[in-house]
Amino acid sequence: MHRLLAALGAARDEIGRAVLGQERIIEDLMIGLIAGGHVLLEGPPGVGKTLLVRTLAQATGLSFSRVQFTPDLMPADITGSMVLVPDTSGRNMLEFQRGAIFTQLLLADEINRATPRTQSALLEAMQERTVSAAGQTMKLPEPFFVLATQNPLEMDGTYILPEAQIDRFLLQLDVPLPTAETLSAILDSTTGTAETITEQHLSPEDIIAVQALVRSVPLADHVRRAIANFAISTQPAAANATADVKRYLRFGLSPRGAQALVLAAKGHALLNGRFAVSFDDVKAMLLATTRHRVHLNFEGRADGVSLENLLGKLLDTSIKGVL
């Protein structure tokens, strides 16, 4: 156990040496990996999203594939298709050629640029961890981790992920622009002759072991009740919903969202060397697990309501209710 935790910390630090100024994003990305979920990265072009994913693959030893999503991308381009190949006697026979999804770490770049049909093919594999083709069901490699990116600035020619599909992502992380000091360090390290080499600190087997370890992290009854009460309090139709929730929220946190909050909080505790979930862990992972699951309605957006503040108040109220 201690070896795995030390290796996790070393991998996190190794990624931080290549991707400067994104310590919180790197930590949350590691939490998504060890919690066994998928992560959606949102940020403007050029902030290092692709570099972050590639470096993560190098530091963890995961096999890596990248798919650039475009409007003409077909599901078979991701999952694979039947092709004619000659056998030893020279006759052609049908054989399934596996697509890019048969990897351990898949980068779905600009996922909102593909059609809903292609998006749904990927998201089905994310949920089931299998691909069905040619009359058979094939398991994907373990661990299987999808990192999808989307650009919030350019919306022309994009297909917004439906709520039911975006809910498949454990976390949504907003990648910020670097500060002037960080940008200066980036320019110094990337425009010279020195090449950054990322060392591997984890193996795929280590990650599978850590994923099992995360689920074994204890969750006290009062923390579990607080999370359950919080999830119910975000529902506008709930009997005890506050006036702000009824007025400003279109829909609240689903049971899957509450599960995501628990798993992410367990991952946060373990990554920081603790073996029980505290309320601080829950608060730390609140936004990453809920910002893509809880939505403001038109009135909430028009009035400039802060979803972050509203969710924070609801969680604080739920915590006080169990103490």
Tab-separated table of C-alpha atoms in Angstrom:
chain	number	residue	atom	x	y	z
A	1	MET	CA	0.000	0.000	0.000
A	2	HIS	CA	2.701	2.479	0.975
A	3	ARG	CA	4.637	1.688	-2.211
A	4	LEU	CA	1.547	2.408	-4.320
A	5	LEU	CA	0.874	5.704	-2.552
A	6	ALA	CA	4.500	6.756	-2.966
A	7	ALA	CA	4.370	5.847	-6.670
A	8	LEU	CA	1.169	7.870	-7.075
A	9	GLY	CA	2.814	10.915	-5.549
A	10	ALA	CA	5.903	10.462	-7.714
A	11	ALA	CA	3.769	10.197	-10.878
A	12	ARG	CA	1.857	13.336	-9.915
A	13	ASP	CA	5.106	15.241	-9.380
A	14	GLU	CA	6.546	13.905	-12.644
A	15	ILE	CA	3.548	15.196	-14.605
A	16	GLY	CA	3.860	18.536	-12.812
A	17	ARG	CA	7.436	18.907	-14.076
A	18	ALA	CA	6.236	18.677	-17.685
A	19	VAL	CA	2.927	20.535	-17.362
A	20	LEU	CA	3.660	23.704	-15.413
A	21	GLY	CA	1.156	25.645	-13.336
A	22	GLN	CA	-1.643	23.069	-13.436
A	23	GLU	CA	-1.119	21.334	-10.091
A	24	ARG	CA	-4.822	21.201	-9.176
A	25	ILE	CA	-5.822	19.894	-12.615
A	26	ILE	CA	-3.120	17.212	-12.419
A	27	GLU	CA	-4.305	16.126	-8.964
A	28	ASP	CA	-7.929	15.925	-10.097
A	29	LEU	CA	-6.866	13.997	-13.193
A	30	MET	CA	-5.051	11.469	-11.010
A	31	ILE	CA	-8.142	11.206	-8.808
A	32	GLY	CA	-10.299	10.432	-11.837
A	33	LEU	CA	-7.851	7.715	-12.882
A	34	ILE	CA	-7.608	5.981	-9.522
A	35	ALA	CA	-11.366	6.313	-8.914
A	36	GLY	CA	-12.012	4.382	-12.127
A	37	GLY	CA	-13.908	7.156	-13.903
A	38	HIS	CA	-13.525	9.239	-17.039
A	39	VAL	CA	-12.668	12.931	-17.209
A	40	LEU	CA	-13.839	15.765	-19.444
A	41	LEU	CA	-11.303	18.588	-19.840
A	42	GLU	CA	-12.632	21.957	-20.936
A	43	GLY	CA	-10.410	24.889	-21.810
A	44	PRO	CA	-9.274	27.204	-24.598
A	45	PRO	CA	-6.780	25.977	-27.214
A	46	GLY	CA	-3.113	25.933	-26.349
A	47	VAL	CA	-3.293	25.505	-22.565
A	48	GLY	CA	-1.663	22.060	-22.615
A	49	LYS	CA	-4.620	19.660	-22.517
A	50	THR	CA	-3.104	17.223	-25.026
A	51	LEU	CA	0.347	17.481	-23.414
A	52	LEU	CA	-1.234	16.754	-20.042
A	53	VAL	CA	-2.858	13.549	-21.285
A	54	ARG	CA	0.231	12.339	-23.140
A	55	THR	CA	2.421	12.965	-20.097
A	56	LEU	CA	-0.060	11.099	-17.899
A	57	ALA	CA	0.255	8.076	-20.187
A	58	GLN	CA	4.050	8.190	-20.000
A	59	ALA	CA	4.133	8.518	-16.202
A	60	THR	CA	1.675	5.656	-15.657
A	61	GLY	CA	2.793	3.244	-18.372
A	62	LEU	CA	-0.656	3.115	-19.966
A	63	SER	CA	-1.012	2.404	-23.675
A	64	PHE	CA	-2.184	5.583	-25.384
A	65	SER	CA	-4.328	6.463	-28.392
A	66	ARG	CA	-5.590	9.807	-29.626
A	67	VAL	CA	-8.658	10.401	-31.789
A	68	GLN	CA	-9.341	13.807	-33.299
A	69	PHE	CA	-13.109	14.166	-33.382
A	70	THR	CA	-14.514	15.745	-36.560
A	71	PRO	CA	-18.042	15.940	-38.032
A	72	ASP	CA	-17.269	13.156	-40.543
A	73	LEU	CA	-15.865	10.751	-37.921
A	74	MET	CA	-17.816	7.479	-37.889
A	75	PRO	CA	-18.332	5.070	-34.958
A	76	ALA	CA	-16.300	2.397	-36.778
A	77	ASP	CA	-13.336	4.790	-36.885
A	78	ILE	CA	-13.240	4.516	-33.091
A	79	THR	CA	-14.427	1.000	-32.327
A	80	GLY	CA	-13.118	-0.810	-35.402
A	81	SER	CA	-14.663	-2.581	-38.412
A	82	MET	CA	-14.675	-5.782	-40.441
A	83	VAL	CA	-12.039	-5.877	-43.197
A	84	LEU	CA	-11.048	-8.405	-45.860
A	85	VAL	CA	-7.630	-9.958	-45.271
A	86	PRO	CA	-5.957	-12.809	-47.178
A	87	ASP	CA	-5.363	-16.059	-45.311
A	88	THR	CA	-2.439	-18.440	-45.769
A	89	SER	CA	-4.031	-19.941	-48.887
A	90	GLY	CA	-4.535	-16.552	-50.511
A	91	ARG	CA	-8.308	-16.437	-50.055
A	92	ASN	CA	-9.924	-13.368	-48.554
A	93	MET	CA	-11.639	-13.677	-45.216
A	94	LEU	CA	-13.416	-11.220	-42.919
A	95	GLU	CA	-11.516	-10.152	-39.844
A	96	PHE	CA	-12.317	-7.548	-37.216
A	97	GLN	CA	-9.735	-4.771	-37.166
A	98	ARG	CA	-9.708	-3.127	-33.762
A	99	GLY	CA	-10.033	0.621	-33.574
A	100	ALA	CA	-8.322	3.242	-31.451
A	101	ILE	CA	-10.625	2.564	-28.494
A	102	PHE	CA	-8.787	-0.688	-27.736
A	103	THR	CA	-6.255	1.044	-25.530
A	104	GLN	CA	-5.870	1.873	-21.854
A	105	LEU	CA	-5.815	5.665	-22.149
A	106	LEU	CA	-7.872	7.240	-24.924
A	107	LEU	CA	-7.747	10.951	-25.704
A	108	ALA	CA	-11.005	12.003	-27.375
A	109	ASP	CA	-9.913	15.396	-28.662
A	110	GLU	CA	-12.714	17.942	-29.184
A	111	ILE	CA	-15.432	15.398	-28.510
A	112	ASN	CA	-18.183	17.934	-29.195
A	113	ARG	CA	-17.177	18.166	-32.878
A	114	ALA	CA	-18.375	14.648	-33.728
A	115	THR	CA	-21.992	13.784	-34.500
A	116	PRO	CA	-24.241	12.396	-31.738
A	117	ARG	CA	-24.059	8.956	-33.358
A	118	THR	CA	-20.272	8.854	-32.966
A	119	GLN	CA	-20.392	10.375	-29.490
A	120	SER	CA	-22.848	7.738	-28.316
A	121	ALA	CA	-20.642	4.913	-29.629
A	122	LEU	CA	-17.769	6.157	-27.482
A	123	LEU	CA	-19.895	6.822	-24.417
A	124	GLU	CA	-21.444	3.343	-24.591
A	125	ALA	CA	-17.972	1.820	-24.479
A	126	MET	CA	-17.090	4.092	-21.555
A	127	GLN	CA	-20.051	2.811	-19.560
A	128	GLU	CA	-19.966	-0.884	-20.442
A	129	ARG	CA	-16.174	-1.262	-20.950
A	130	THR	CA	-16.984	-3.440	-23.967
A	131	VAL	CA	-17.351	-3.119	-27.752
A	132	SER	CA	-19.961	-5.135	-29.644
A	133	ALA	CA	-19.158	-5.862	-33.294
A	134	ALA	CA	-19.359	-8.724	-35.762
A	135	GLY	CA	-21.752	-10.601	-33.499
A	136	GLN	CA	-19.408	-10.704	-30.530
A	137	THR	CA	-18.727	-8.612	-27.451
A	138	MET	CA	-15.104	-7.730	-26.798
A	139	LYS	CA	-13.777	-6.421	-23.509
A	140	LEU	CA	-11.645	-3.304	-23.505
A	141	PRO	CA	-8.194	-3.349	-21.860
A	142	GLU	CA	-7.953	-2.672	-18.142
A	143	PRO	CA	-7.659	-0.108	-16.821
A	144	PHE	CA	-9.688	1.814	-19.407
A	145	PHE	CA	-9.602	5.580	-19.038
A	146	VAL	CA	-11.100	8.172	-21.398
A	147	LEU	CA	-10.007	11.788	-21.337
A	148	ALA	CA	-12.151	13.974	-23.558
A	149	THR	CA	-11.521	17.615	-24.369
A	150	GLN	CA	-13.761	20.365	-25.636
A	151	ASN	CA	-13.227	24.010	-26.453
A	152	PRO	CA	-15.728	26.341	-24.723
A	153	LEU	CA	-14.905	29.281	-27.005
A	154	GLU	CA	-15.693	27.957	-30.485
A	155	MET	CA	-19.210	26.533	-30.712
A	156	ASP	CA	-19.780	26.672	-34.513
A	157	GLY	CA	-20.112	23.186	-35.982
A	158	THR	CA	-20.247	21.473	-32.598
A	159	TYR	CA	-22.682	18.982	-31.102
A	160	ILE	CA	-23.240	19.610	-27.402
A	161	LEU	CA	-23.221	16.430	-25.323
A	162	PRO	CA	-26.694	15.649	-23.942
A	163	GLU	CA	-27.084	15.672	-20.171
A	164	ALA	CA	-27.530	11.898	-20.010
A	165	GLN	CA	-24.229	11.375	-21.859
A	166	ILE	CA	-22.120	14.020	-20.173
A	167	ASP	CA	-23.200	12.395	-16.891
A	168	ARG	CA	-20.973	9.433	-17.852
A	169	PHE	CA	-17.900	11.508	-17.021
A	170	LEU	CA	-16.853	11.230	-13.399
A	171	LEU	CA	-15.273	14.692	-13.441
A	172	GLN	CA	-15.364	17.818	-15.553
A	173	LEU	CA	-12.271	19.961	-15.132
A	174	ASP	CA	-11.902	23.542	-16.340
A	175	VAL	CA	-8.304	24.094	-17.470
A	176	PRO	CA	-7.371	27.735	-16.736
A	177	LEU	CA	-4.948	30.009	-18.537
A	178	PRO	CA	-1.536	30.233	-16.826
A	179	THR	CA	-0.376	33.224	-14.810
A	180	ALA	CA	2.315	35.518	-16.215
A	181	GLU	CA	4.942	33.903	-13.968
A	182	THR	CA	3.946	30.397	-15.040
A	183	LEU	CA	3.826	31.413	-18.700
A	184	SER	CA	7.352	32.787	-18.426
A	185	ALA	CA	8.525	29.410	-17.061
A	186	ILE	CA	6.681	27.599	-19.859
A	187	LEU	CA	8.343	29.753	-22.503
A	188	ASP	CA	11.742	29.105	-20.956
A	189	SER	CA	11.286	25.314	-20.850
A	190	THR	CA	9.620	24.807	-24.250
A	191	THR	CA	11.389	27.175	-26.644
A	192	GLY	CA	14.959	26.068	-26.000
A	193	THR	CA	16.969	23.024	-26.946
A	194	ALA	CA	16.358	21.016	-23.754
A	195	GLU	CA	13.874	18.155	-24.063
A	196	THR	CA	11.699	17.117	-21.140
A	197	ILE	CA	11.746	13.352	-20.574
A	198	THR	CA	8.948	11.879	-18.479
A	199	GLU	CA	9.833	8.866	-16.331
A	200	GLN	CA	7.374	6.061	-15.615
A	201	HIS	CA	6.446	5.600	-11.961
A	202	LEU	CA	3.357	3.381	-12.186
A	203	SER	CA	2.278	0.332	-14.147
A	204	PRO	CA	-1.225	-0.592	-15.341
A	205	GLU	CA	-1.292	-3.309	-12.679
A	206	ASP	CA	-0.505	-0.706	-10.031
A	207	ILE	CA	-3.425	1.429	-11.176
A	208	ILE	CA	-5.835	-1.520	-11.019
A	209	ALA	CA	-4.631	-2.213	-7.476
A	210	VAL	CA	-5.073	1.445	-6.475
A	211	GLN	CA	-8.592	1.512	-7.951
A	212	ALA	CA	-9.522	-1.383	-5.675
A	213	LEU	CA	-7.847	0.415	-2.764
A	214	VAL	CA	-9.884	3.582	-3.391
A	215	ARG	CA	-13.164	1.711	-3.079
A	216	SER	CA	-12.025	0.263	0.252
A	217	VAL	CA	-11.495	3.718	1.813
A	218	PRO	CA	-13.990	3.989	4.708
A	219	LEU	CA	-16.888	6.448	4.483
A	220	ALA	CA	-18.408	7.367	7.842
A	221	ASP	CA	-22.188	7.229	8.207
A	222	HIS	CA	-22.542	10.954	8.870
A	223	VAL	CA	-20.493	11.824	5.749
A	224	ARG	CA	-22.613	9.463	3.651
A	225	ARG	CA	-25.833	10.978	5.013
A	226	ALA	CA	-24.574	14.495	4.314
A	227	ILE	CA	-23.840	13.601	0.674
A	228	ALA	CA	-27.254	11.963	0.286
A	229	ASN	CA	-29.006	14.967	1.840
A	230	PHE	CA	-27.018	17.305	-0.407
A	231	ALA	CA	-27.996	15.386	-3.551
A	232	ILE	CA	-31.680	15.511	-2.615
A	233	SER	CA	-31.460	19.214	-1.738
A	234	THR	CA	-30.374	20.038	-5.319
A	235	GLN	CA	-33.636	18.673	-6.758
A	236	PRO	CA	-36.139	21.487	-7.507
A	237	ALA	CA	-39.047	19.064	-6.993
A	238	ALA	CA	-37.876	17.905	-3.557
A	239	ALA	CA	-40.193	18.661	-0.646
A	240	ASN	CA	-37.458	20.472	1.317
A	241	ALA	CA	-35.950	22.341	-1.658
A	242	THR	CA	-35.000	25.924	-0.873
A	243	ALA	CA	-36.503	28.887	-2.689
A	244	ASP	CA	-33.280	29.427	-4.660
A	245	VAL	CA	-33.179	25.799	-5.791
A	246	LYS	CA	-36.802	25.882	-6.954
A	247	ARG	CA	-36.266	29.178	-8.722
A	248	TYR	CA	-32.865	28.751	-10.349
A	249	LEU	CA	-32.081	25.048	-10.924
A	250	ARG	CA	-33.367	23.122	-13.946
A	251	PHE	CA	-32.487	19.743	-12.428
A	252	GLY	CA	-30.277	18.492	-9.640
A	253	LEU	CA	-27.754	15.794	-8.837
A	254	SER	CA	-28.614	12.244	-9.901
A	255	PRO	CA	-27.754	9.124	-7.879
A	256	ARG	CA	-24.862	8.552	-10.292
A	257	GLY	CA	-23.655	12.058	-9.480
A	258	ALA	CA	-23.768	11.300	-5.750
A	259	GLN	CA	-21.776	8.109	-6.391
A	260	ALA	CA	-19.228	10.160	-8.335
A	261	LEU	CA	-18.865	12.585	-5.426
A	262	VAL	CA	-18.234	9.696	-3.008
A	263	LEU	CA	-15.656	8.004	-5.252
A	264	ALA	CA	-13.872	11.275	-6.009
A	265	ALA	CA	-13.751	12.157	-2.301
A	266	LYS	CA	-12.273	8.713	-1.558
A	267	GLY	CA	-9.680	9.244	-4.281
A	268	HIS	CA	-8.828	12.688	-2.922
A	269	ALA	CA	-8.346	11.305	0.583
A	270	LEU	CA	-6.133	8.446	-0.600
A	271	LEU	CA	-4.015	10.620	-2.903
A	272	ASN	CA	-3.338	12.916	0.042
A	273	GLY	CA	-2.310	10.062	2.329
A	274	ARG	CA	-5.515	9.729	4.365
A	275	PHE	CA	-7.458	6.509	4.837
A	276	ALA	CA	-10.892	7.917	5.647
A	277	VAL	CA	-13.083	10.467	3.865
A	278	SER	CA	-13.559	13.819	5.572
A	279	PHE	CA	-15.847	16.698	4.715
A	280	ASP	CA	-12.802	18.535	3.376
A	281	ASP	CA	-12.397	15.798	0.752
A	282	VAL	CA	-16.054	16.160	-0.230
A	283	LYS	CA	-15.739	19.943	-0.514
A	284	ALA	CA	-12.545	19.627	-2.564
A	285	MET	CA	-14.261	17.456	-5.203
A	286	LEU	CA	-17.679	19.140	-5.136
A	287	LEU	CA	-17.406	21.279	-8.258
A	288	ALA	CA	-15.504	18.773	-10.401
A	289	THR	CA	-18.230	16.163	-9.863
A	290	THR	CA	-21.305	18.420	-10.057
A	291	ARG	CA	-20.645	21.327	-12.458
A	292	HIS	CA	-21.668	19.196	-15.472
A	293	ARG	CA	-24.552	17.471	-13.696
A	294	VAL	CA	-26.426	20.318	-11.985
A	295	HIS	CA	-27.711	22.985	-14.363
A	296	LEU	CA	-29.100	26.463	-13.918
A	297	ASN	CA	-32.333	27.271	-15.718
A	298	PHE	CA	-32.847	30.324	-17.921
A	299	GLU	CA	-33.752	32.552	-14.984
A	300	GLY	CA	-30.660	31.483	-13.077
A	301	ARG	CA	-28.383	32.302	-16.015
A	302	ALA	CA	-30.170	35.597	-16.666
A	303	ASP	CA	-29.804	36.662	-13.018
A	304	GLY	CA	-26.109	35.727	-12.990
A	305	VAL	CA	-26.502	33.151	-10.233
A	306	SER	CA	-23.223	31.498	-9.218
A	307	LEU	CA	-23.696	27.729	-9.357
A	308	GLU	CA	-20.515	27.334	-7.315
A	309	ASN	CA	-21.858	29.452	-4.451
A	310	LEU	CA	-25.289	27.836	-4.540
A	311	LEU	CA	-23.889	24.292	-4.376
A	312	GLY	CA	-21.442	25.299	-1.647
A	313	LYS	CA	-24.267	26.641	0.517
A	314	LEU	CA	-26.350	23.507	-0.008
A	315	LEU	CA	-23.421	21.266	0.978
A	316	ASP	CA	-22.676	23.360	4.087
A	317	THR	CA	-26.333	23.102	5.133
A	318	SER	CA	-26.317	19.324	4.611
A	319	ILE	CA	-23.126	18.957	6.679
A	320	LYS	CA	-24.550	21.018	9.533
A	321	GLY	CA	-27.670	18.861	9.459
A	322	VAL	CA	-25.761	15.687	10.348
A	323	LEU	CA	-23.391	17.129	12.954
